[in-house]
Amino acid sequence: VQLVESGGGWVQAGGSLRLSCAASGDIRSINAMGWDRQAPGKERELVAVLSFDGAIHYADSVKGRFTISRDNVKNMFYLQMDSLKPEDTAMYYCAAAELDFGFPLLDYDYWGQGTPVTVSS
């Protein structure tokens, strides 16, 4: 499975961005996916997770502002980010897991290269 993110960029505080993750390869093996982020000098953190049985989890810091979704037909995954804050500045990574044990703390099998998001105040 290959994952390629896009949609990152620069935005002013209060603005919106939509990140996309294109999945290819043996998609049938995937049962959950998520978005993580890593800010400079900080550890990688969970942003949002979606299990293919319908369960969704958001980090408290993004709840109510971010929305995770998928398009089954296009094999695409999305992270809609609204009301962005400077503290959302980070590299955002798409990830996919073959098993959803331990949801929302998944043991991801596949990672994208990341897409940068910068939010200015």
Short mmCIF file of N, CA, C and O in Angstrom, two decimals:
data_model
loop_
_atom_site.label_atom_id
_atom_site.label_comp_id
_atom_site.label_asym_id
_atom_site.label_seq_id
_atom_site.Cartn_x
_atom_site.Cartn_y
_atom_site.Cartn_z
N VAL A 1 0.86 -1.19 0.00
CA VAL A 1 0.00 0.00 0.00
C VAL A 1 0.89 1.24 0.00
O VAL A 1 1.84 1.34 0.78
N GLN A 2 0.55 2.16 -0.88
CA GLN A 2 1.27 3.43 -0.95
C GLN A 2 0.31 4.56 -0.62
O GLN A 2 -0.84 4.55 -1.06
N LEU A 3 0.80 5.51 0.14
CA LEU A 3 -0.01 6.66 0.55
C LEU A 3 0.70 7.94 0.15
O LEU A 3 1.90 8.10 0.43
N VAL A 4 -0.02 8.84 -0.48
CA VAL A 4 0.56 10.12 -0.91
C VAL A 4 -0.35 11.25 -0.46
O VAL A 4 -1.51 11.31 -0.87
N GLU A 5 0.19 12.12 0.39
CA GLU A 5 -0.59 13.25 0.89
C GLU A 5 -0.43 14.46 -0.03
O GLU A 5 0.57 14.61 -0.72
N SER A 6 -1.43 15.32 0.03
CA SER A 6 -1.38 16.60 -0.65
C SER A 6 -2.33 17.56 0.06
O SER A 6 -3.13 17.14 0.91
N GLY A 7 -2.23 18.84 -0.31
CA GLY A 7 -3.16 19.81 0.23
C GLY A 7 -2.61 20.70 1.32
O GLY A 7 -3.29 21.64 1.76
N GLY A 8 -1.41 20.42 1.77
CA GLY A 8 -0.83 21.28 2.80
C GLY A 8 -0.45 22.63 2.22
O GLY A 8 -0.48 22.85 1.01
N GLY A 9 -0.11 23.54 3.12
CA GLY A 9 0.28 24.87 2.66
C GLY A 9 0.27 25.87 3.79
O GLY A 9 0.28 25.50 4.97
N TRP A 10 0.19 27.12 3.40
CA TRP A 10 0.20 28.23 4.36
C TRP A 10 -1.18 28.83 4.42
O TRP A 10 -1.84 29.03 3.39
N VAL A 11 -1.63 29.15 5.63
CA VAL A 11 -2.94 29.75 5.80
C VAL A 11 -2.91 30.64 7.04
O VAL A 11 -2.14 30.39 7.97
N GLN A 12 -3.73 31.66 7.04
CA GLN A 12 -3.83 32.51 8.21
C GLN A 12 -4.72 31.86 9.26
O GLN A 12 -5.60 31.05 8.94
N ALA A 13 -4.51 32.23 10.49
CA ALA A 13 -5.34 31.71 11.58
C ALA A 13 -6.81 31.97 11.29
O ALA A 13 -7.18 33.05 10.81
N GLY A 14 -7.62 30.96 11.56
CA GLY A 14 -9.05 31.04 11.26
C GLY A 14 -9.42 30.47 9.91
O GLY A 14 -10.62 30.28 9.63
N GLY A 15 -8.42 30.22 9.10
CA GLY A 15 -8.67 29.70 7.76
C GLY A 15 -8.86 28.19 7.75
O GLY A 15 -8.88 27.53 8.80
N SER A 16 -8.98 27.66 6.53
CA SER A 16 -9.24 26.23 6.35
C SER A 16 -8.29 25.64 5.31
O SER A 16 -7.83 26.34 4.39
N LEU A 17 -8.04 24.36 5.47
CA LEU A 17 -7.32 23.58 4.48
C LEU A 17 -7.94 22.19 4.44
O LEU A 17 -8.46 21.71 5.46
N ARG A 18 -7.86 21.55 3.30
CA ARG A 18 -8.27 20.15 3.21
C ARG A 18 -7.09 19.32 2.74
O ARG A 18 -6.59 19.52 1.64
N LEU A 19 -6.67 18.41 3.58
CA LEU A 19 -5.60 17.49 3.23
C LEU A 19 -6.20 16.26 2.56
O LEU A 19 -7.27 15.78 2.97
N SER A 20 -5.49 15.76 1.55
CA SER A 20 -5.92 14.56 0.86
C SER A 20 -4.84 13.50 0.96
O SER A 20 -3.65 13.81 1.01
N CYS A 21 -5.27 12.25 0.96
CA CYS A 21 -4.35 11.12 0.99
C CYS A 21 -4.82 10.12 -0.06
O CYS A 21 -5.92 9.57 0.06
N ALA A 22 -4.01 9.93 -1.08
CA ALA A 22 -4.32 8.98 -2.14
C ALA A 22 -3.70 7.63 -1.80
O ALA A 22 -2.48 7.55 -1.60
N ALA A 23 -4.53 6.61 -1.76
CA ALA A 23 -4.05 5.26 -1.44
C ALA A 23 -4.04 4.40 -2.69
O ALA A 23 -4.98 4.45 -3.50
N SER A 24 -3.00 3.61 -2.84
CA SER A 24 -2.91 2.69 -3.97
C SER A 24 -2.28 1.38 -3.49
O SER A 24 -1.70 1.31 -2.41
N GLY A 25 -2.41 0.35 -4.33
CA GLY A 25 -1.89 -0.95 -3.95
C GLY A 25 -3.00 -1.84 -3.43
O GLY A 25 -4.14 -1.74 -3.86
N ASP A 26 -2.68 -2.70 -2.48
CA ASP A 26 -3.64 -3.66 -1.94
C ASP A 26 -4.52 -3.01 -0.87
O ASP A 26 -4.40 -3.28 0.33
N ILE A 27 -5.43 -2.15 -1.36
CA ILE A 27 -6.27 -1.38 -0.45
C ILE A 27 -7.17 -2.29 0.39
O ILE A 27 -7.57 -1.94 1.50
N ARG A 28 -7.51 -3.46 -0.13
CA ARG A 28 -8.42 -4.35 0.59
C ARG A 28 -7.85 -4.80 1.93
O ARG A 28 -8.60 -5.25 2.80
N SER A 29 -6.54 -4.68 2.11
CA SER A 29 -5.93 -5.10 3.37
C SER A 29 -6.10 -4.06 4.47
O SER A 29 -5.84 -4.34 5.64
N ILE A 30 -6.55 -2.87 4.12
CA ILE A 30 -6.64 -1.77 5.07
C ILE A 30 -8.00 -1.78 5.78
O ILE A 30 -9.03 -1.93 5.15
N ASN A 31 -7.96 -1.62 7.11
CA ASN A 31 -9.19 -1.56 7.88
C ASN A 31 -9.34 -0.30 8.72
O ASN A 31 -10.36 -0.10 9.38
N ALA A 32 -8.33 0.53 8.69
CA ALA A 32 -8.41 1.79 9.42
C ALA A 32 -7.34 2.73 8.89
O ALA A 32 -6.32 2.28 8.36
N MET A 33 -7.58 4.01 9.01
CA MET A 33 -6.59 4.99 8.62
C MET A 33 -6.67 6.19 9.54
O MET A 33 -7.67 6.37 10.24
N GLY A 34 -5.62 6.97 9.49
CA GLY A 34 -5.62 8.13 10.36
C GLY A 34 -4.68 9.21 9.88
O GLY A 34 -3.95 9.03 8.90
N TRP A 35 -4.73 10.31 10.56
CA TRP A 35 -3.82 11.42 10.34
C TRP A 35 -3.09 11.71 11.65
O TRP A 35 -3.72 11.84 12.70
N ASP A 36 -1.79 11.80 11.55
CA ASP A 36 -0.95 12.22 12.65
C ASP A 36 -0.24 13.51 12.24
O ASP A 36 -0.23 13.86 11.06
N ARG A 37 0.34 14.20 13.21
CA ARG A 37 1.13 15.38 12.88
C ARG A 37 2.33 15.47 13.81
O ARG A 37 2.32 14.92 14.91
N GLN A 38 3.34 16.18 13.32
CA GLN A 38 4.53 16.40 14.13
C GLN A 38 5.00 17.83 13.93
O GLN A 38 5.36 18.23 12.81
N ALA A 39 4.96 18.58 15.00
CA ALA A 39 5.43 19.95 14.98
C ALA A 39 6.93 19.98 15.25
O ALA A 39 7.47 19.05 15.87
N PRO A 40 7.63 21.01 14.80
CA PRO A 40 9.08 21.10 15.04
C PRO A 40 9.42 21.00 16.52
O PRO A 40 8.84 21.69 17.35
N GLY A 41 10.32 20.08 16.84
CA GLY A 41 10.75 19.91 18.22
C GLY A 41 9.80 19.16 19.11
O GLY A 41 10.02 19.07 20.32
N LYS A 42 8.74 18.63 18.53
CA LYS A 42 7.75 17.91 19.33
C LYS A 42 7.58 16.49 18.81
O LYS A 42 7.97 16.17 17.70
N GLU A 43 6.97 15.65 19.64
CA GLU A 43 6.71 14.28 19.23
C GLU A 43 5.51 14.22 18.29
O GLU A 43 4.64 15.09 18.32
N ARG A 44 5.48 13.16 17.50
CA ARG A 44 4.34 12.95 16.61
C ARG A 44 3.11 12.66 17.48
O ARG A 44 3.20 11.94 18.47
N GLU A 45 1.97 13.22 17.06
CA GLU A 45 0.75 13.02 17.82
C GLU A 45 -0.42 12.65 16.92
O GLU A 45 -0.49 13.04 15.76
N LEU A 46 -1.34 11.93 17.49
CA LEU A 46 -2.56 11.53 16.78
C LEU A 46 -3.44 12.76 16.57
O LEU A 46 -3.60 13.59 17.47
N VAL A 47 -4.00 12.87 15.38
CA VAL A 47 -4.94 13.94 15.09
C VAL A 47 -6.35 13.38 14.95
O VAL A 47 -7.28 13.84 15.61
N ALA A 48 -6.50 12.40 14.08
CA ALA A 48 -7.81 11.80 13.84
C ALA A 48 -7.63 10.39 13.31
O ALA A 48 -6.65 10.11 12.62
N VAL A 49 -8.57 9.53 13.66
CA VAL A 49 -8.52 8.13 13.25
C VAL A 49 -9.90 7.69 12.79
O VAL A 49 -10.90 8.06 13.41
N LEU A 50 -9.93 6.91 11.72
CA LEU A 50 -11.19 6.41 11.20
C LEU A 50 -11.05 4.91 10.97
O LEU A 50 -10.17 4.47 10.22
N SER A 51 -11.91 4.14 11.63
CA SER A 51 -11.96 2.71 11.41
C SER A 51 -13.01 2.42 10.35
O SER A 51 -14.05 3.09 10.31
N PHE A 52 -12.79 1.46 9.50
CA PHE A 52 -13.71 1.21 8.40
C PHE A 52 -15.04 0.60 8.87
O PHE A 52 -15.95 0.45 8.07
N ASP A 53 -15.14 0.30 10.16
CA ASP A 53 -16.45 -0.11 10.69
C ASP A 53 -17.24 1.09 11.17
O ASP A 53 -18.35 0.93 11.70
N GLY A 54 -16.71 2.30 10.97
CA GLY A 54 -17.44 3.52 11.24
C GLY A 54 -16.98 4.32 12.44
O GLY A 54 -17.39 5.47 12.63
N ALA A 55 -16.11 3.76 13.27
CA ALA A 55 -15.66 4.48 14.46
C ALA A 55 -14.71 5.61 14.06
O ALA A 55 -13.88 5.45 13.17
N ILE A 56 -14.85 6.73 14.72
CA ILE A 56 -13.99 7.90 14.47
C ILE A 56 -13.55 8.47 15.82
O ILE A 56 -14.33 8.52 16.77
N HIS A 57 -12.30 8.90 15.84
CA HIS A 57 -11.75 9.50 17.06
C HIS A 57 -10.94 10.73 16.67
O HIS A 57 -10.21 10.71 15.68
N TYR A 58 -11.09 11.79 17.46
CA TYR A 58 -10.31 13.01 17.25
C TYR A 58 -9.53 13.34 18.53
O TYR A 58 -10.01 13.11 19.65
N ALA A 59 -8.37 13.92 18.33
CA ALA A 59 -7.65 14.46 19.47
C ALA A 59 -8.47 15.62 20.04
O ALA A 59 -9.15 16.34 19.29
N ASP A 60 -8.40 15.82 21.34
CA ASP A 60 -9.17 16.90 21.96
C ASP A 60 -8.83 18.25 21.36
O ASP A 60 -9.68 19.13 21.23
N SER A 61 -7.59 18.41 20.95
CA SER A 61 -7.13 19.71 20.44
C SER A 61 -7.75 20.08 19.10
O SER A 61 -7.72 21.26 18.71
N VAL A 62 -8.30 19.11 18.38
CA VAL A 62 -8.87 19.40 17.06
C VAL A 62 -10.36 19.10 16.99
O VAL A 62 -11.00 19.40 15.97
N LYS A 63 -10.91 18.55 18.06
CA LYS A 63 -12.32 18.17 18.06
C LYS A 63 -13.20 19.38 17.78
O LYS A 63 -13.02 20.45 18.37
N GLY A 64 -14.13 19.21 16.85
CA GLY A 64 -15.02 20.31 16.49
C GLY A 64 -14.49 21.20 15.39
O GLY A 64 -15.21 22.04 14.86
N ARG A 65 -13.21 21.04 15.05
CA ARG A 65 -12.60 21.86 14.00
C ARG A 65 -12.15 21.02 12.81
O ARG A 65 -12.16 21.52 11.68
N PHE A 66 -11.73 19.79 13.04
CA PHE A 66 -11.26 18.91 11.97
C PHE A 66 -12.26 17.80 11.72
O PHE A 66 -12.96 17.35 12.63
N THR A 67 -12.31 17.35 10.46
CA THR A 67 -13.19 16.25 10.08
C THR A 67 -12.42 15.27 9.20
O THR A 67 -11.87 15.67 8.17
N ILE A 68 -12.43 14.01 9.60
CA ILE A 68 -11.78 12.96 8.82
C ILE A 68 -12.84 12.24 8.00
O ILE A 68 -13.98 12.05 8.47
N SER A 69 -12.50 11.87 6.77
CA SER A 69 -13.47 11.19 5.92
C SER A 69 -12.74 10.35 4.87
O SER A 69 -11.53 10.45 4.73
N ARG A 70 -13.51 9.54 4.16
CA ARG A 70 -12.93 8.72 3.10
C ARG A 70 -13.88 8.65 1.92
O ARG A 70 -15.10 8.81 2.08
N ASP A 71 -13.31 8.43 0.75
CA ASP A 71 -14.07 8.20 -0.47
C ASP A 71 -13.70 6.79 -0.93
O ASP A 71 -12.61 6.58 -1.46
N ASN A 72 -14.62 5.84 -0.73
CA ASN A 72 -14.31 4.45 -1.05
C ASN A 72 -14.05 4.24 -2.53
O ASN A 72 -13.22 3.42 -2.91
N VAL A 73 -14.77 4.97 -3.36
CA VAL A 73 -14.68 4.78 -4.80
C VAL A 73 -13.32 5.25 -5.32
O VAL A 73 -12.69 4.60 -6.15
N LYS A 74 -12.88 6.38 -4.83
CA LYS A 74 -11.63 6.97 -5.31
C LYS A 74 -10.41 6.52 -4.52
O LYS A 74 -9.28 6.90 -4.84
N ASN A 75 -10.62 5.73 -3.45
CA ASN A 75 -9.51 5.33 -2.57
C ASN A 75 -8.77 6.56 -2.03
O ASN A 75 -7.54 6.62 -2.05
N MET A 76 -9.54 7.51 -1.60
CA MET A 76 -9.00 8.76 -1.07
C MET A 76 -9.45 8.93 0.38
O MET A 76 -10.55 8.53 0.76
N PHE A 77 -8.58 9.56 1.16
CA PHE A 77 -8.90 9.91 2.54
C PHE A 77 -8.64 11.40 2.72
O PHE A 77 -7.75 11.96 2.07
N TYR A 78 -9.40 12.02 3.59
CA TYR A 78 -9.34 13.47 3.71
C TYR A 78 -9.28 13.90 5.17
O TYR A 78 -9.76 13.20 6.07
N LEU A 79 -8.71 15.07 5.36
CA LEU A 79 -8.77 15.73 6.66
C LEU A 79 -9.15 17.18 6.40
O LEU A 79 -8.33 17.96 5.90
N GLN A 80 -10.39 17.52 6.67
CA GLN A 80 -10.85 18.89 6.54
C GLN A 80 -10.50 19.62 7.82
O GLN A 80 -10.91 19.20 8.91
N MET A 81 -9.75 20.71 7.69
CA MET A 81 -9.28 21.46 8.85
C MET A 81 -9.84 22.86 8.79
O MET A 81 -9.52 23.62 7.88
N ASP A 82 -10.69 23.20 9.73
CA ASP A 82 -11.30 24.52 9.81
C ASP A 82 -10.85 25.23 11.08
O ASP A 82 -10.36 24.61 12.01
N SER A 83 -11.06 26.53 11.10
CA SER A 83 -10.70 27.35 12.27
C SER A 83 -9.27 27.05 12.72
O SER A 83 -9.00 26.83 13.91
N LEU A 84 -8.37 27.05 11.76
CA LEU A 84 -6.99 26.69 12.06
C LEU A 84 -6.34 27.69 13.00
O LEU A 84 -6.63 28.89 12.96
N LYS A 85 -5.46 27.14 13.83
CA LYS A 85 -4.73 27.94 14.83
C LYS A 85 -3.23 27.80 14.58
O LYS A 85 -2.79 26.80 14.01
N PRO A 86 -2.46 28.77 15.01
CA PRO A 86 -0.99 28.65 14.84
C PRO A 86 -0.44 27.35 15.43
O PRO A 86 0.52 26.78 14.88
N GLU A 87 -1.03 26.87 16.50
CA GLU A 87 -0.55 25.63 17.12
C GLU A 87 -0.86 24.38 16.29
O GLU A 87 -0.40 23.29 16.62
N ASP A 88 -1.60 24.54 15.20
CA ASP A 88 -1.83 23.43 14.28
C ASP A 88 -0.69 23.29 13.28
O ASP A 88 -0.66 22.33 12.50
N THR A 89 0.24 24.21 13.29
CA THR A 89 1.39 24.15 12.39
C THR A 89 2.19 22.88 12.64
O THR A 89 2.62 22.61 13.77
N ALA A 90 2.38 22.08 11.60
CA ALA A 90 3.07 20.80 11.73
C ALA A 90 3.18 20.13 10.38
O ALA A 90 2.57 20.58 9.40
N MET A 91 3.94 19.04 10.33
CA MET A 91 3.91 18.15 9.18
C MET A 91 2.82 17.13 9.46
O MET A 91 2.79 16.52 10.53
N TYR A 92 1.92 16.97 8.50
CA TYR A 92 0.79 16.07 8.66
C TYR A 92 1.03 14.80 7.85
O TYR A 92 1.37 14.87 6.66
N TYR A 93 0.80 13.66 8.49
CA TYR A 93 1.03 12.37 7.87
C TYR A 93 -0.26 11.56 7.81
O TYR A 93 -1.00 11.48 8.78
N CYS A 94 -0.47 10.95 6.66
CA CYS A 94 -1.54 9.98 6.49
C CYS A 94 -0.96 8.60 6.79
O CYS A 94 0.18 8.30 6.42
N ALA A 95 -1.74 7.75 7.46
CA ALA A 95 -1.28 6.42 7.80
C ALA A 95 -2.43 5.43 7.69
O ALA A 95 -3.59 5.81 7.86
N ALA A 96 -2.09 4.18 7.43
CA ALA A 96 -3.11 3.15 7.28
C ALA A 96 -2.71 1.90 8.05
O ALA A 96 -1.51 1.58 8.15
N ALA A 97 -3.72 1.21 8.58
CA ALA A 97 -3.48 0.01 9.39
C ALA A 97 -4.31 -1.15 8.85
O ALA A 97 -5.45 -0.97 8.44
N GLU A 98 -3.72 -2.33 8.88
CA GLU A 98 -4.46 -3.52 8.46
C GLU A 98 -5.36 -4.03 9.56
O GLU A 98 -6.38 -4.67 9.29
N LEU A 99 -5.02 -3.74 10.81
CA LEU A 99 -5.84 -4.15 11.94
C LEU A 99 -6.21 -2.92 12.76
O LEU A 99 -5.41 -2.00 12.90
N ASP A 100 -7.42 -2.91 13.32
CA ASP A 100 -7.84 -1.77 14.13
C ASP A 100 -7.85 -2.11 15.61
O ASP A 100 -8.53 -1.44 16.41
N PHE A 101 -7.09 -3.13 16.00
CA PHE A 101 -6.99 -3.47 17.43
C PHE A 101 -6.37 -2.30 18.18
O PHE A 101 -5.42 -1.69 17.73
N GLY A 102 -6.95 -2.01 19.34
CA GLY A 102 -6.42 -0.93 20.14
C GLY A 102 -6.89 0.44 19.71
O GLY A 102 -6.36 1.46 20.15
N PHE A 103 -7.90 0.47 18.82
CA PHE A 103 -8.44 1.76 18.36
C PHE A 103 -8.72 2.67 19.55
O PHE A 103 -9.28 2.23 20.54
N PRO A 104 -8.32 3.96 19.51
CA PRO A 104 -7.77 4.68 18.38
C PRO A 104 -6.24 4.65 18.28
O PRO A 104 -5.67 5.26 17.36
N LEU A 105 -5.58 3.96 19.19
CA LEU A 105 -4.11 3.91 19.16
C LEU A 105 -3.68 2.75 18.28
O LEU A 105 -3.37 1.67 18.77
N LEU A 106 -3.66 3.01 16.98
CA LEU A 106 -3.40 1.95 16.01
C LEU A 106 -1.91 1.73 15.81
O LEU A 106 -1.11 2.65 15.96
N ASP A 107 -1.59 0.51 15.43
CA ASP A 107 -0.24 0.16 15.01
C ASP A 107 -0.23 0.23 13.49
O ASP A 107 -0.56 -0.73 12.81
N TYR A 108 0.14 1.40 12.97
CA TYR A 108 0.05 1.63 11.53
C TYR A 108 1.07 0.80 10.76
O TYR A 108 2.20 0.62 11.20
N ASP A 109 0.63 0.32 9.60
CA ASP A 109 1.50 -0.47 8.73
C ASP A 109 2.10 0.36 7.60
O ASP A 109 3.15 0.00 7.06
N TYR A 110 1.43 1.43 7.23
CA TYR A 110 1.85 2.23 6.09
C TYR A 110 1.76 3.71 6.42
O TYR A 110 0.83 4.15 7.11
N TRP A 111 2.73 4.47 5.90
CA TRP A 111 2.80 5.90 6.13
C TRP A 111 3.05 6.64 4.83
O TRP A 111 3.76 6.14 3.96
N GLY A 112 2.49 7.82 4.72
CA GLY A 112 2.85 8.72 3.64
C GLY A 112 4.07 9.53 4.01
O GLY A 112 4.61 9.40 5.12
N GLN A 113 4.51 10.36 3.09
CA GLN A 113 5.71 11.17 3.29
C GLN A 113 5.43 12.46 4.07
O GLN A 113 6.36 13.11 4.54
N GLY A 114 4.17 12.82 4.16
CA GLY A 114 3.80 14.01 4.91
C GLY A 114 3.56 15.21 4.02
O GLY A 114 4.11 15.31 2.92
N THR A 115 2.73 16.10 4.52
CA THR A 115 2.49 17.38 3.85
C THR A 115 2.51 18.48 4.91
O THR A 115 1.90 18.33 5.97
N PRO A 116 3.23 19.58 4.66
CA PRO A 116 3.39 20.60 5.70
C PRO A 116 2.21 21.56 5.75
O PRO A 116 1.65 21.95 4.73
N VAL A 117 1.86 21.94 6.96
CA VAL A 117 0.82 22.93 7.20
C VAL A 117 1.41 24.02 8.09
O VAL A 117 1.97 23.72 9.15
N THR A 118 1.28 25.26 7.63
CA THR A 118 1.75 26.40 8.41
C THR A 118 0.59 27.36 8.61
O THR A 118 -0.02 27.80 7.64
N VAL A 119 0.31 27.67 9.86
CA VAL A 119 -0.77 28.59 10.20
C VAL A 119 -0.17 29.82 10.85
O VAL A 119 0.47 29.73 11.90
N SER A 120 -0.35 30.97 10.23
CA SER A 120 0.23 32.20 10.77
C SER A 120 -0.81 32.94 11.59
O SER A 120 -2.01 32.89 11.32
N SER A 121 -0.32 33.66 12.58
CA SER A 121 -1.23 34.40 13.46
C SER A 121 -1.52 35.78 12.92
O SER A 121 -0.90 36.25 11.98
#
